[in-house]
């Protein structure tokens, strides 16, 4: 027998009917906190936020019970690939906090991403994940493109 996911904010005690309602409220709260109005989730469970040069996608994968926060960093460079991948792994070790660099093999692109189970997610965790990915993506997209040009 599988247990139904439970969506409740630990601090406020508010119970949500589903992950989408919870995420939309968290997105609204995050926008109020940073002074920017963000769009709620679309029909696919997606919205994005901008931070400097980075666009950060917020994805609710309700069928999988996952929050995916994702930012495209750059194309995988054609030259110095070994050094590039080594640098990503070194950054993943301590620099990226809850985030991690990953490669989309179909697009040959590098993303910074963070995953979190939706059930039990509270607002503070949501804000931390989105802020972490946004800050790191804004910093590292430029630095990696400069160190490893794609052409």
mmCIF file of C-alpha atoms in Angstrom:
data_model
loop_
_atom_site.group_PDB
_atom_site.id
_atom_site.type_symbol
_atom_site.label_atom_id
_atom_site.label_comp_id
_atom_site.label_asym_id
_atom_site.label_seq_id
_atom_site.Cartn_x
_atom_site.Cartn_y
_atom_site.Cartn_z
ATOM 1 C CA UNK A 1 0.000 0.000 0.000
ATOM 2 C CA UNK A 2 1.509 3.333 -1.066
ATOM 3 C CA UNK A 3 1.139 6.425 1.038
ATOM 4 C CA UNK A 4 -0.211 9.613 -0.557
ATOM 5 C CA UNK A 5 2.205 12.551 -0.596
ATOM 6 C CA UNK A 6 1.538 15.154 2.062
ATOM 7 C CA UNK A 7 2.173 18.826 1.320
ATOM 8 C CA UNK A 8 2.446 20.982 4.420
ATOM 9 C CA UNK A 9 4.643 23.945 5.230
ATOM 10 C CA UNK A 10 6.528 23.144 8.415
ATOM 11 C CA UNK A 11 6.747 26.746 9.658
ATOM 12 C CA UNK A 12 3.226 27.999 8.901
ATOM 13 C CA UNK A 13 1.468 24.642 9.246
ATOM 14 C CA UNK A 14 -0.520 25.330 6.072
ATOM 15 C CA UNK A 15 -1.638 22.159 4.272
ATOM 16 C CA UNK A 16 -1.845 22.247 0.463
ATOM 17 C CA UNK A 17 -4.135 20.116 -1.692
ATOM 18 C CA UNK A 18 -1.269 19.280 -4.071
ATOM 19 C CA UNK A 19 2.313 20.124 -5.021
ATOM 20 C CA UNK A 20 1.224 22.679 -7.631
ATOM 21 C CA UNK A 21 -0.708 24.772 -5.091
ATOM 22 C CA UNK A 22 2.242 24.620 -2.700
ATOM 23 C CA UNK A 23 4.776 25.592 -5.391
ATOM 24 C CA UNK A 24 2.651 28.463 -6.683
ATOM 25 C CA UNK A 25 2.410 29.912 -3.177
ATOM 26 C CA UNK A 26 6.154 29.449 -2.618
ATOM 27 C CA UNK A 27 6.905 31.152 -5.961
ATOM 28 C CA UNK A 28 4.649 34.067 -5.018
ATOM 29 C CA UNK A 29 6.293 34.347 -1.563
ATOM 30 C CA UNK A 30 9.743 34.205 -3.131
ATOM 31 C CA UNK A 31 8.791 36.999 -5.553
ATOM 32 C CA UNK A 32 7.498 39.155 -2.717
ATOM 33 C CA UNK A 33 10.687 38.558 -0.781
ATOM 34 C CA UNK A 34 12.947 39.647 -3.654
ATOM 35 C CA UNK A 35 10.593 42.356 -4.967
ATOM 36 C CA UNK A 36 9.842 40.741 -8.329
ATOM 37 C CA UNK A 37 6.559 39.343 -9.633
ATOM 38 C CA UNK A 38 6.980 35.817 -11.030
ATOM 39 C CA UNK A 39 4.500 33.935 -13.170
ATOM 40 C CA UNK A 40 2.814 30.955 -11.519
ATOM 41 C CA UNK A 41 3.433 27.461 -12.865
ATOM 42 C CA UNK A 42 2.150 26.846 -16.380
ATOM 43 C CA UNK A 43 0.084 23.785 -17.385
ATOM 44 C CA UNK A 44 3.285 21.725 -17.584
ATOM 45 C CA UNK A 45 4.326 22.686 -14.038
ATOM 46 C CA UNK A 46 7.031 25.156 -15.136
ATOM 47 C CA UNK A 47 7.971 28.773 -14.543
ATOM 48 C CA UNK A 48 11.257 30.620 -14.587
ATOM 49 C CA UNK A 49 13.062 33.396 -12.768
ATOM 50 C CA UNK A 50 16.005 35.524 -13.885
ATOM 51 C CA UNK A 51 19.090 36.404 -11.930
ATOM 52 C CA UNK A 52 21.671 38.476 -13.787
ATOM 53 C CA UNK A 53 22.662 36.518 -16.883
ATOM 54 C CA UNK A 54 20.989 33.293 -15.704
ATOM 55 C CA UNK A 55 17.470 32.011 -16.288
ATOM 56 C CA UNK A 56 16.390 29.467 -13.683
ATOM 57 C CA UNK A 57 13.555 27.093 -14.445
ATOM 58 C CA UNK A 58 11.361 25.849 -11.614
ATOM 59 C CA UNK A 59 9.777 22.531 -12.549
ATOM 60 C CA UNK A 60 7.253 20.531 -10.562
ATOM 61 C CA UNK A 61 7.375 16.916 -11.744
ATOM 62 C CA UNK A 62 4.338 15.838 -9.777
ATOM 63 C CA UNK A 63 4.184 12.331 -11.269
ATOM 64 C CA UNK A 64 7.677 11.740 -9.907
ATOM 65 C CA UNK A 65 7.184 13.785 -6.721
ATOM 66 C CA UNK A 66 10.168 16.003 -7.566
ATOM 67 C CA UNK A 67 11.041 19.699 -7.581
ATOM 68 C CA UNK A 68 13.658 20.311 -10.291
ATOM 69 C CA UNK A 69 15.413 23.678 -10.381
ATOM 70 C CA UNK A 70 17.476 24.000 -13.543
ATOM 71 C CA UNK A 71 19.599 26.617 -15.314
ATOM 72 C CA UNK A 72 21.259 26.191 -18.704
ATOM 73 C CA UNK A 73 24.885 27.227 -18.384
ATOM 74 C CA UNK A 74 26.415 26.683 -21.832
ATOM 75 C CA UNK A 75 27.044 24.240 -24.665
ATOM 76 C CA UNK A 76 29.670 21.613 -23.976
ATOM 77 C CA UNK A 77 32.851 23.015 -25.571
ATOM 78 C CA UNK A 78 34.313 21.226 -28.577
ATOM 79 C CA UNK A 79 37.901 21.700 -27.322
ATOM 80 C CA UNK A 80 39.462 20.827 -23.945
ATOM 81 C CA UNK A 81 36.544 18.602 -22.997
ATOM 82 C CA UNK A 82 38.493 16.566 -20.462
ATOM 83 C CA UNK A 83 39.658 19.695 -18.620
ATOM 84 C CA UNK A 84 36.120 21.094 -18.822
ATOM 85 C CA UNK A 85 34.494 17.984 -17.335
ATOM 86 C CA UNK A 86 37.161 17.804 -14.647
ATOM 87 C CA UNK A 87 36.444 21.426 -13.709
ATOM 88 C CA UNK A 88 32.712 20.674 -13.426
ATOM 89 C CA UNK A 89 33.419 17.721 -11.146
ATOM 90 C CA UNK A 90 35.732 19.826 -8.990
ATOM 91 C CA UNK A 91 33.033 22.488 -8.683
ATOM 92 C CA UNK A 92 30.435 19.828 -7.823
ATOM 93 C CA UNK A 93 32.582 18.640 -4.932
ATOM 94 C CA UNK A 94 32.075 21.694 -2.688
ATOM 95 C CA UNK A 95 31.272 24.869 -4.621
ATOM 96 C CA UNK A 96 27.773 24.054 -5.870
ATOM 97 C CA UNK A 97 26.157 23.409 -2.461
ATOM 98 C CA UNK A 98 22.775 21.723 -3.156
ATOM 99 C CA UNK A 99 23.244 22.177 -6.905
ATOM 100 C CA UNK A 100 25.239 20.099 -9.337
ATOM 101 C CA UNK A 101 26.445 20.497 -12.891
ATOM 102 C CA UNK A 102 24.965 17.990 -15.319
ATOM 103 C CA UNK A 103 25.133 17.353 -19.065
ATOM 104 C CA UNK A 104 22.088 16.892 -21.285
ATOM 105 C CA UNK A 105 23.437 14.456 -23.879
ATOM 106 C CA UNK A 106 20.651 15.181 -26.385
ATOM 107 C CA UNK A 107 21.400 18.919 -26.419
ATOM 108 C CA UNK A 108 25.139 18.630 -25.620
ATOM 109 C CA UNK A 109 24.551 21.348 -23.040
ATOM 110 C CA UNK A 110 25.584 21.886 -19.429
ATOM 111 C CA UNK A 111 23.031 22.723 -16.755
ATOM 112 C CA UNK A 112 23.212 23.554 -13.096
ATOM 113 C CA UNK A 113 20.432 21.707 -11.313
ATOM 114 C CA UNK A 114 19.041 20.814 -7.931
ATOM 115 C CA UNK A 115 16.472 18.138 -7.129
ATOM 116 C CA UNK A 116 14.287 17.831 -4.056
ATOM 117 C CA UNK A 117 11.399 15.571 -3.105
ATOM 118 C CA UNK A 118 8.168 17.597 -3.045
ATOM 119 C CA UNK A 119 6.566 15.886 -0.078
ATOM 120 C CA UNK A 120 7.743 17.621 3.077
ATOM 121 C CA UNK A 121 9.254 20.591 1.219
ATOM 122 C CA UNK A 122 8.934 23.785 3.218
ATOM 123 C CA UNK A 123 9.284 27.355 2.000
ATOM 124 C CA UNK A 124 12.751 27.903 3.464
ATOM 125 C CA UNK A 125 14.109 24.877 1.566
ATOM 126 C CA UNK A 126 12.404 26.062 -1.623
ATOM 127 C CA UNK A 127 13.897 29.549 -1.287
ATOM 128 C CA UNK A 128 17.339 28.124 -0.519
ATOM 129 C CA UNK A 129 17.324 25.834 -3.566
ATOM 130 C CA UNK A 130 16.114 28.514 -5.985
ATOM 131 C CA UNK A 131 18.500 31.132 -4.570
ATOM 132 C CA UNK A 132 21.447 28.731 -4.631
ATOM 133 C CA UNK A 133 20.906 27.687 -8.255
ATOM 134 C CA UNK A 134 20.244 31.281 -9.361
ATOM 135 C CA UNK A 135 23.341 32.672 -7.635
ATOM 136 C CA UNK A 136 25.648 29.893 -8.820
ATOM 137 C CA UNK A 137 24.287 29.922 -12.383
ATOM 138 C CA UNK A 138 24.703 33.692 -12.618
ATOM 139 C CA UNK A 139 28.313 33.401 -11.446
ATOM 140 C CA UNK A 140 29.438 30.273 -13.257
ATOM 141 C CA UNK A 141 27.775 30.667 -16.667
ATOM 142 C CA UNK A 142 30.060 33.605 -17.466
ATOM 143 C CA UNK A 143 33.159 32.159 -15.805
ATOM 144 C CA UNK A 144 32.884 28.786 -17.552
ATOM 145 C CA UNK A 145 32.170 30.339 -20.970
ATOM 146 C CA UNK A 146 35.232 32.541 -20.580
ATOM 147 C CA UNK A 147 37.496 29.663 -19.472
ATOM 148 C CA UNK A 148 36.117 27.184 -22.045
ATOM 149 C CA UNK A 149 34.916 28.983 -25.186
ATOM 150 C CA UNK A 150 32.599 26.847 -27.329
ATOM 151 C CA UNK A 151 34.267 27.678 -30.646
#
